[in-house]
GROMACS .gro file of N, CA and C in nm:
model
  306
    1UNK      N    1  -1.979   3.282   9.591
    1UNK     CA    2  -1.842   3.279   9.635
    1UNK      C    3  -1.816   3.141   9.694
    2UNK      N    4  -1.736   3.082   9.700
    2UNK     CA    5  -1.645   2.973   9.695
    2UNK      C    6  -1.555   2.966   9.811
    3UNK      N    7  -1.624   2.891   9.964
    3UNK     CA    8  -1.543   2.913  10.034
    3UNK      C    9  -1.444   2.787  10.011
    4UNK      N   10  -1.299   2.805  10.044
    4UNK     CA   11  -1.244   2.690  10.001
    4UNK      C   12  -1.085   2.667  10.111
    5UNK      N   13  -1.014   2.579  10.187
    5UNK     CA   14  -0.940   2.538  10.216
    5UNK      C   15  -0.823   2.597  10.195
    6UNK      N   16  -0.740   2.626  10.328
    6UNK     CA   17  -0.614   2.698  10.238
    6UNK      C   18  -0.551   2.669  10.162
    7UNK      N   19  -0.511   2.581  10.147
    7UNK     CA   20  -0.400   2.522  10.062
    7UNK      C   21  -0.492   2.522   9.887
    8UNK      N   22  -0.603   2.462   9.934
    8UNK     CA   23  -0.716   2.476   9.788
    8UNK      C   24  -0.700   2.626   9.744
    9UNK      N   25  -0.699   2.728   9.838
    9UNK     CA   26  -0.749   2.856   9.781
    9UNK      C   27  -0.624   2.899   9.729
   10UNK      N   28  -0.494   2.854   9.779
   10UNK     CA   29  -0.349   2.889   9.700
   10UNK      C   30  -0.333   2.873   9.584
   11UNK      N   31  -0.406   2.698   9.568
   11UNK     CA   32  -0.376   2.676   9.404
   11UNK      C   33  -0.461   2.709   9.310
   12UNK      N   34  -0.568   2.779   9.352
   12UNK     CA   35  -0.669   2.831   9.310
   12UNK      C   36  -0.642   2.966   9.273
   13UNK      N   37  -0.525   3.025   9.365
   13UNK     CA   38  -0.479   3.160   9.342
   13UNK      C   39  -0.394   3.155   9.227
   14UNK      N   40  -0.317   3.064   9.254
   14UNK     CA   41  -0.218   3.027   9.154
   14UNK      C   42  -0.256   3.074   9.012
   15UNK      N   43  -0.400   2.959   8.997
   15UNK     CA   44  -0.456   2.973   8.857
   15UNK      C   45  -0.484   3.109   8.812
   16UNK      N   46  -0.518   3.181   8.901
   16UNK     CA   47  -0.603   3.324   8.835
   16UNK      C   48  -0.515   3.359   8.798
   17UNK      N   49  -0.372   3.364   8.869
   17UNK     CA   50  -0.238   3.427   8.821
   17UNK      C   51  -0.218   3.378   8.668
   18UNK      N   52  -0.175   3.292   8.642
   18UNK     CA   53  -0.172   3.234   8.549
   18UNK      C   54  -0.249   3.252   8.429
   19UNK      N   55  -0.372   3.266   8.481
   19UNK     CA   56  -0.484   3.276   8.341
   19UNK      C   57  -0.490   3.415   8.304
   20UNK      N   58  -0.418   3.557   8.375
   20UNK     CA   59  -0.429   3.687   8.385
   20UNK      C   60  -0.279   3.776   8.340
   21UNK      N   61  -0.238   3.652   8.338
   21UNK     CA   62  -0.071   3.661   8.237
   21UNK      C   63  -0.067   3.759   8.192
   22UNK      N   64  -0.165   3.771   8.058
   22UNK     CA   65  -0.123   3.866   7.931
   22UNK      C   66  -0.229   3.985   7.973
   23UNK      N   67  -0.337   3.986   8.034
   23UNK     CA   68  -0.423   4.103   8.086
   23UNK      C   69  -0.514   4.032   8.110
   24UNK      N   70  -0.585   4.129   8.206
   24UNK     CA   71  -0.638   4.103   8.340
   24UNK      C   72  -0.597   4.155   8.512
   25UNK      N   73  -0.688   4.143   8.543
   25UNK     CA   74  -0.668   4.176   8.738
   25UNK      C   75  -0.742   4.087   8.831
   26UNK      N   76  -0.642   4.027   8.904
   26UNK     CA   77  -0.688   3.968   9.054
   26UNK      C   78  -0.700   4.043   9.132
   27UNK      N   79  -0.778   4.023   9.199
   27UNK     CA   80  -0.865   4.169   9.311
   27UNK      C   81  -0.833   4.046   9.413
   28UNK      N   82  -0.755   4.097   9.557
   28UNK     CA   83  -0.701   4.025   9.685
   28UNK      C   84  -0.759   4.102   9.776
   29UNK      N   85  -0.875   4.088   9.864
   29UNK     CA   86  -0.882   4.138   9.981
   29UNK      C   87  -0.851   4.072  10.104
   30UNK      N   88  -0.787   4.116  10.209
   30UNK     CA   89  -0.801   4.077  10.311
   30UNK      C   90  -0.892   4.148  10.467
   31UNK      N   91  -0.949   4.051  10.519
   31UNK     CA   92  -1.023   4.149  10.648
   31UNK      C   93  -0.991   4.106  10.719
   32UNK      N   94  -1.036   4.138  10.877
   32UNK     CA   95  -1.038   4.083  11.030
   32UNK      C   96  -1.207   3.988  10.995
   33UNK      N   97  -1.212   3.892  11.048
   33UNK     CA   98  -1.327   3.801  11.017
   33UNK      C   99  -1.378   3.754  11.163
   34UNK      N  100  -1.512   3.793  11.229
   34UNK     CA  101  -1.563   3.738  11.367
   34UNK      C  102  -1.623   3.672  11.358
   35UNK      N  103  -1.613   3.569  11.281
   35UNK     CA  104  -1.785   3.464  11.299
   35UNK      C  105  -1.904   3.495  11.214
   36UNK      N  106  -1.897   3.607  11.213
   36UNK     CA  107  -2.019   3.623  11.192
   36UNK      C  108  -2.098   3.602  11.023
   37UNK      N  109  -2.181   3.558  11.008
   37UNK     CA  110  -2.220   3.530  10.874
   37UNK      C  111  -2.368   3.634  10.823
   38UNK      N  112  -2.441   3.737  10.913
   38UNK     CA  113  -2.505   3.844  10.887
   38UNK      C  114  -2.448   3.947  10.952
   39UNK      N  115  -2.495   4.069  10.901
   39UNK     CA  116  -2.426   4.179  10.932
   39UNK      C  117  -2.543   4.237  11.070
   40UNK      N  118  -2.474   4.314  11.174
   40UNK     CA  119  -2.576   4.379  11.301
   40UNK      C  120  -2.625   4.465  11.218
   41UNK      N  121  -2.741   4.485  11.300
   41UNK     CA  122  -2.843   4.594  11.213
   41UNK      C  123  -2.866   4.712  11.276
   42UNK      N  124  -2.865   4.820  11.267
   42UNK     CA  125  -2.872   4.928  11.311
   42UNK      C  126  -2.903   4.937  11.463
   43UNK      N  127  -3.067   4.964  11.422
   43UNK     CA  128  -3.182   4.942  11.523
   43UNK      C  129  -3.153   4.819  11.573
   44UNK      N  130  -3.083   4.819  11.656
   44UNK     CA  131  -3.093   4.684  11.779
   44UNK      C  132  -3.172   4.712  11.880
   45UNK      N  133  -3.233   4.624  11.909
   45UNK     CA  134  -3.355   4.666  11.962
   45UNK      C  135  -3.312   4.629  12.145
   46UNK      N  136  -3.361   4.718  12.227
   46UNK     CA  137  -3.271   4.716  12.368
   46UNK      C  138  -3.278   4.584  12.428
   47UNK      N  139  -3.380   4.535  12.453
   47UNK     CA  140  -3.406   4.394  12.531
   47UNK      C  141  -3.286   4.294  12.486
   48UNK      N  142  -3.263   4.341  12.356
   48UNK     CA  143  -3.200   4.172  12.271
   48UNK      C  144  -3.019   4.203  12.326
   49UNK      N  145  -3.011   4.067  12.349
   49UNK     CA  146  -2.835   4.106  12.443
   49UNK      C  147  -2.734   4.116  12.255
   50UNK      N  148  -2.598   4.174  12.355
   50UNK     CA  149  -2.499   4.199  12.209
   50UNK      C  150  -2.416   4.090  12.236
   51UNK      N  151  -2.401   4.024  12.114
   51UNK     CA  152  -2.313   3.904  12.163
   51UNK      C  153  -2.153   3.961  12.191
   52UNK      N  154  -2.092   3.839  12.215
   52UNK     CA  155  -1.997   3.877  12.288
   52UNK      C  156  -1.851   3.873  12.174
   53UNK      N  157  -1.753   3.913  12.178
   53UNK     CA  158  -1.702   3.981  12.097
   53UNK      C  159  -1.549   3.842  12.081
   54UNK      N  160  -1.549   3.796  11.988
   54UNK     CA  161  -1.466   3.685  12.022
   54UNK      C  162  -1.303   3.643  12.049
   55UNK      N  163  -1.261   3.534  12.114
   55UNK     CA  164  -1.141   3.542  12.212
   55UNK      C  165  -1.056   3.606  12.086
   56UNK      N  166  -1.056   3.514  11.968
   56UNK     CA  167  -0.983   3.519  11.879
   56UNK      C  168  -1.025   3.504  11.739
   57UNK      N  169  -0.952   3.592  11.687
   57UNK     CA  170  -1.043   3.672  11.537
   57UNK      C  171  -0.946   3.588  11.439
   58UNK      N  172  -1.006   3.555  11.268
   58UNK     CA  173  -0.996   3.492  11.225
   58UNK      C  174  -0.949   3.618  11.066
   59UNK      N  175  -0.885   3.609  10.983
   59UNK     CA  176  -0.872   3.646  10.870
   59UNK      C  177  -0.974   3.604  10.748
   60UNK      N  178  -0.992   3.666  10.656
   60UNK     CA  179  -1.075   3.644  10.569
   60UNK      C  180  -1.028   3.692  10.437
   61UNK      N  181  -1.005   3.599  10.323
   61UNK     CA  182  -0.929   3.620  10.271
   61UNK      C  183  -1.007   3.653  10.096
   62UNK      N  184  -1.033   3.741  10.005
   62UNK     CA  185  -1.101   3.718   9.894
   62UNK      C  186  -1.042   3.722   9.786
   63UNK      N  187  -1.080   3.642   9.658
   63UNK     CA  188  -0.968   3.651   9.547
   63UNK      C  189  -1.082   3.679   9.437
   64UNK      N  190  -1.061   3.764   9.344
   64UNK     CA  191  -1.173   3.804   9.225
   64UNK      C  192  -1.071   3.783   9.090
   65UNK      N  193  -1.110   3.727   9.004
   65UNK     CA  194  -1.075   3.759   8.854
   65UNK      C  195  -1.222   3.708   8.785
   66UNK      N  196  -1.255   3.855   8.725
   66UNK     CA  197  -1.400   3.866   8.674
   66UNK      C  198  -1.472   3.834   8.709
   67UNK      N  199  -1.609   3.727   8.689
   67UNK     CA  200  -1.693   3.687   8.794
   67UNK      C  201  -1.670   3.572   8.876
   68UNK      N  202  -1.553   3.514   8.898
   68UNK     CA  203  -1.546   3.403   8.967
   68UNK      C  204  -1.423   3.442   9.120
   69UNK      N  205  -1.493   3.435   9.248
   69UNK     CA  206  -1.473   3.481   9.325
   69UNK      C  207  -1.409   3.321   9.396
   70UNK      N  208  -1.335   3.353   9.524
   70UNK     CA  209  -1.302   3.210   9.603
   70UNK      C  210  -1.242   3.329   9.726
   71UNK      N  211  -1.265   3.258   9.823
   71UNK     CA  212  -1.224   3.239   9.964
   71UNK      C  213  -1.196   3.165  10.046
   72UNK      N  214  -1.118   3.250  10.184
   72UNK     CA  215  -1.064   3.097  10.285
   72UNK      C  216  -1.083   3.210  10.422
   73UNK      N  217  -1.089   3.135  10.496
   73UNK     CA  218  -1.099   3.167  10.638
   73UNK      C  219  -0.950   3.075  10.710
   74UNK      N  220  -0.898   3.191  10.783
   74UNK     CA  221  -0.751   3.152  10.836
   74UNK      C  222  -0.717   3.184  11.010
   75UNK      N  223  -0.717   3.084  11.053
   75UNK     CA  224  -0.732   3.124  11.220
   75UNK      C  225  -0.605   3.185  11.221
   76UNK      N  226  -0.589   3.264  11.346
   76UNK     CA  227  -0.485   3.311  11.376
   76UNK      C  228  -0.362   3.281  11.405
   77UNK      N  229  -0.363   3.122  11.455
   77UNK     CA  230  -0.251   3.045  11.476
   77UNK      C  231  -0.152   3.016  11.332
   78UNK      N  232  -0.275   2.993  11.238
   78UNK     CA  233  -0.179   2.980  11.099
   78UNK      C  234  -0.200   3.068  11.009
   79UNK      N  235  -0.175   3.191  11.073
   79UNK     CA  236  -0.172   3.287  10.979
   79UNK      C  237  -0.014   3.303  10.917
   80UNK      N  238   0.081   3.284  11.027
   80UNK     CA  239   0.214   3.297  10.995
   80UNK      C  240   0.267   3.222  10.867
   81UNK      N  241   0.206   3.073  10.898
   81UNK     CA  242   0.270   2.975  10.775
   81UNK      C  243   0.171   3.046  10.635
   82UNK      N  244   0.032   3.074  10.635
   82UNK     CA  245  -0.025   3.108  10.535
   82UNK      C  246   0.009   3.257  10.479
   83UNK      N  247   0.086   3.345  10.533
   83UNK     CA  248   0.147   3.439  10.487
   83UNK      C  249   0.298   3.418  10.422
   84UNK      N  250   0.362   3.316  10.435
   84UNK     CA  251   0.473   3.264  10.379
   84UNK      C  252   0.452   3.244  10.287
   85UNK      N  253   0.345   3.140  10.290
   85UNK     CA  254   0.302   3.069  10.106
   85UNK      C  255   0.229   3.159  10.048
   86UNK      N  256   0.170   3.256  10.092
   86UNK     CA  257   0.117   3.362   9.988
   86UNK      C  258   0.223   3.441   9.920
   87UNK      N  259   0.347   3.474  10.019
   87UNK     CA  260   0.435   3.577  10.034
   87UNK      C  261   0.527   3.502   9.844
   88UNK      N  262   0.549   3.377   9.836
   88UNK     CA  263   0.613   3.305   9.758
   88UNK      C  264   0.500   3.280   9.647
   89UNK      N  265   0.404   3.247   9.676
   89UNK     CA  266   0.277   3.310   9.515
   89UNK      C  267   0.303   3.406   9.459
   90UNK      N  268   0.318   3.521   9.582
   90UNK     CA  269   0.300   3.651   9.502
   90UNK      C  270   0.458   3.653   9.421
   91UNK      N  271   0.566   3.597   9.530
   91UNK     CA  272   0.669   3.657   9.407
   91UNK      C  273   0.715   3.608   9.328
   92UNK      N  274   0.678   3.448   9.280
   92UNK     CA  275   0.685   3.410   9.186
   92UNK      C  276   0.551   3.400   9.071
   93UNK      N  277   0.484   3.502   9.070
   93UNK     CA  278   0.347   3.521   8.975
   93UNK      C  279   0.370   3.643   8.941
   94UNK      N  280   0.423   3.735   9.031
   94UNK     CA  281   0.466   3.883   8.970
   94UNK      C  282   0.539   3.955   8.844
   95UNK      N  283   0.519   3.988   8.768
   95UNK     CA  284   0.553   4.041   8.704
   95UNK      C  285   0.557   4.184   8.661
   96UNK      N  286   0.678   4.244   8.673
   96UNK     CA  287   0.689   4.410   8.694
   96UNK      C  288   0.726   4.458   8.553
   97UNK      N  289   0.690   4.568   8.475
   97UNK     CA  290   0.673   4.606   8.342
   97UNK      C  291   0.773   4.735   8.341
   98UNK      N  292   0.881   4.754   8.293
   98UNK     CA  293   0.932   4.885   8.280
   98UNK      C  294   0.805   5.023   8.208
   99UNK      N  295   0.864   5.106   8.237
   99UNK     CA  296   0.734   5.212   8.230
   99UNK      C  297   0.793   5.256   8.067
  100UNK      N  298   0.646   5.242   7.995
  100UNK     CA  299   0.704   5.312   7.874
  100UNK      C  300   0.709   5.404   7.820
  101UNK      N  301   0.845   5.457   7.770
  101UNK     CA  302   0.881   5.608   7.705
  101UNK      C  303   0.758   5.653   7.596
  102UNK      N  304   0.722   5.800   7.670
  102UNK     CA  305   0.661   5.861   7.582
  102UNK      C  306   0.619   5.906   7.454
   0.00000   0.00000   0.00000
């Protein structure tokens, strides 16, 4: 996976749109993102301290078309402007299909 810059990961979004025109699926996840780059493990063992839980949480953003994956990490301060420019990807890449008669 492909971590990549917001503005990089837009036009990057862009493309999948584009290349998925005639068929195909972009798979968009979004999460809450803490830092963290391994996952806690069950068995925590008592002695070992829990870290501390952070001021401010970060978005995490994933884009899939077939095997080529890309991501961005988005602090919270610019989440607002980076939901605008997604908001204007999505509705100019959309395309809605009337449902067809039986």
């Amino acid at each position: 996976m492909v971590l990549l810059e917001n503005e990089q990961f837009l036009s990057e979004l862009t493309k999948f749109y584009q290349k998925v025109k005639t068929a195909g699926t972009v798979l968009v996840t979004m999460k809450r993102y803490d830092g963290r780059t391994k996952p806690v493990s069950r068995k925590q063992k008592k002695n070992e301290p829990v870290p501390p839980e952070p001021q401010e949480y970060k978005c995490l953003i994933r884009a899939q078309v077939g095997s080529k994956k890309i991501s961005t990490i988005i602090p919270a301060k610019d989440m607002n402007k980076f939901q605008v420019a997604y908001a204007n990807l999505i509705r100019g890449n959309i395309e809605l299909k009337k449902k067809e008669k039986k």
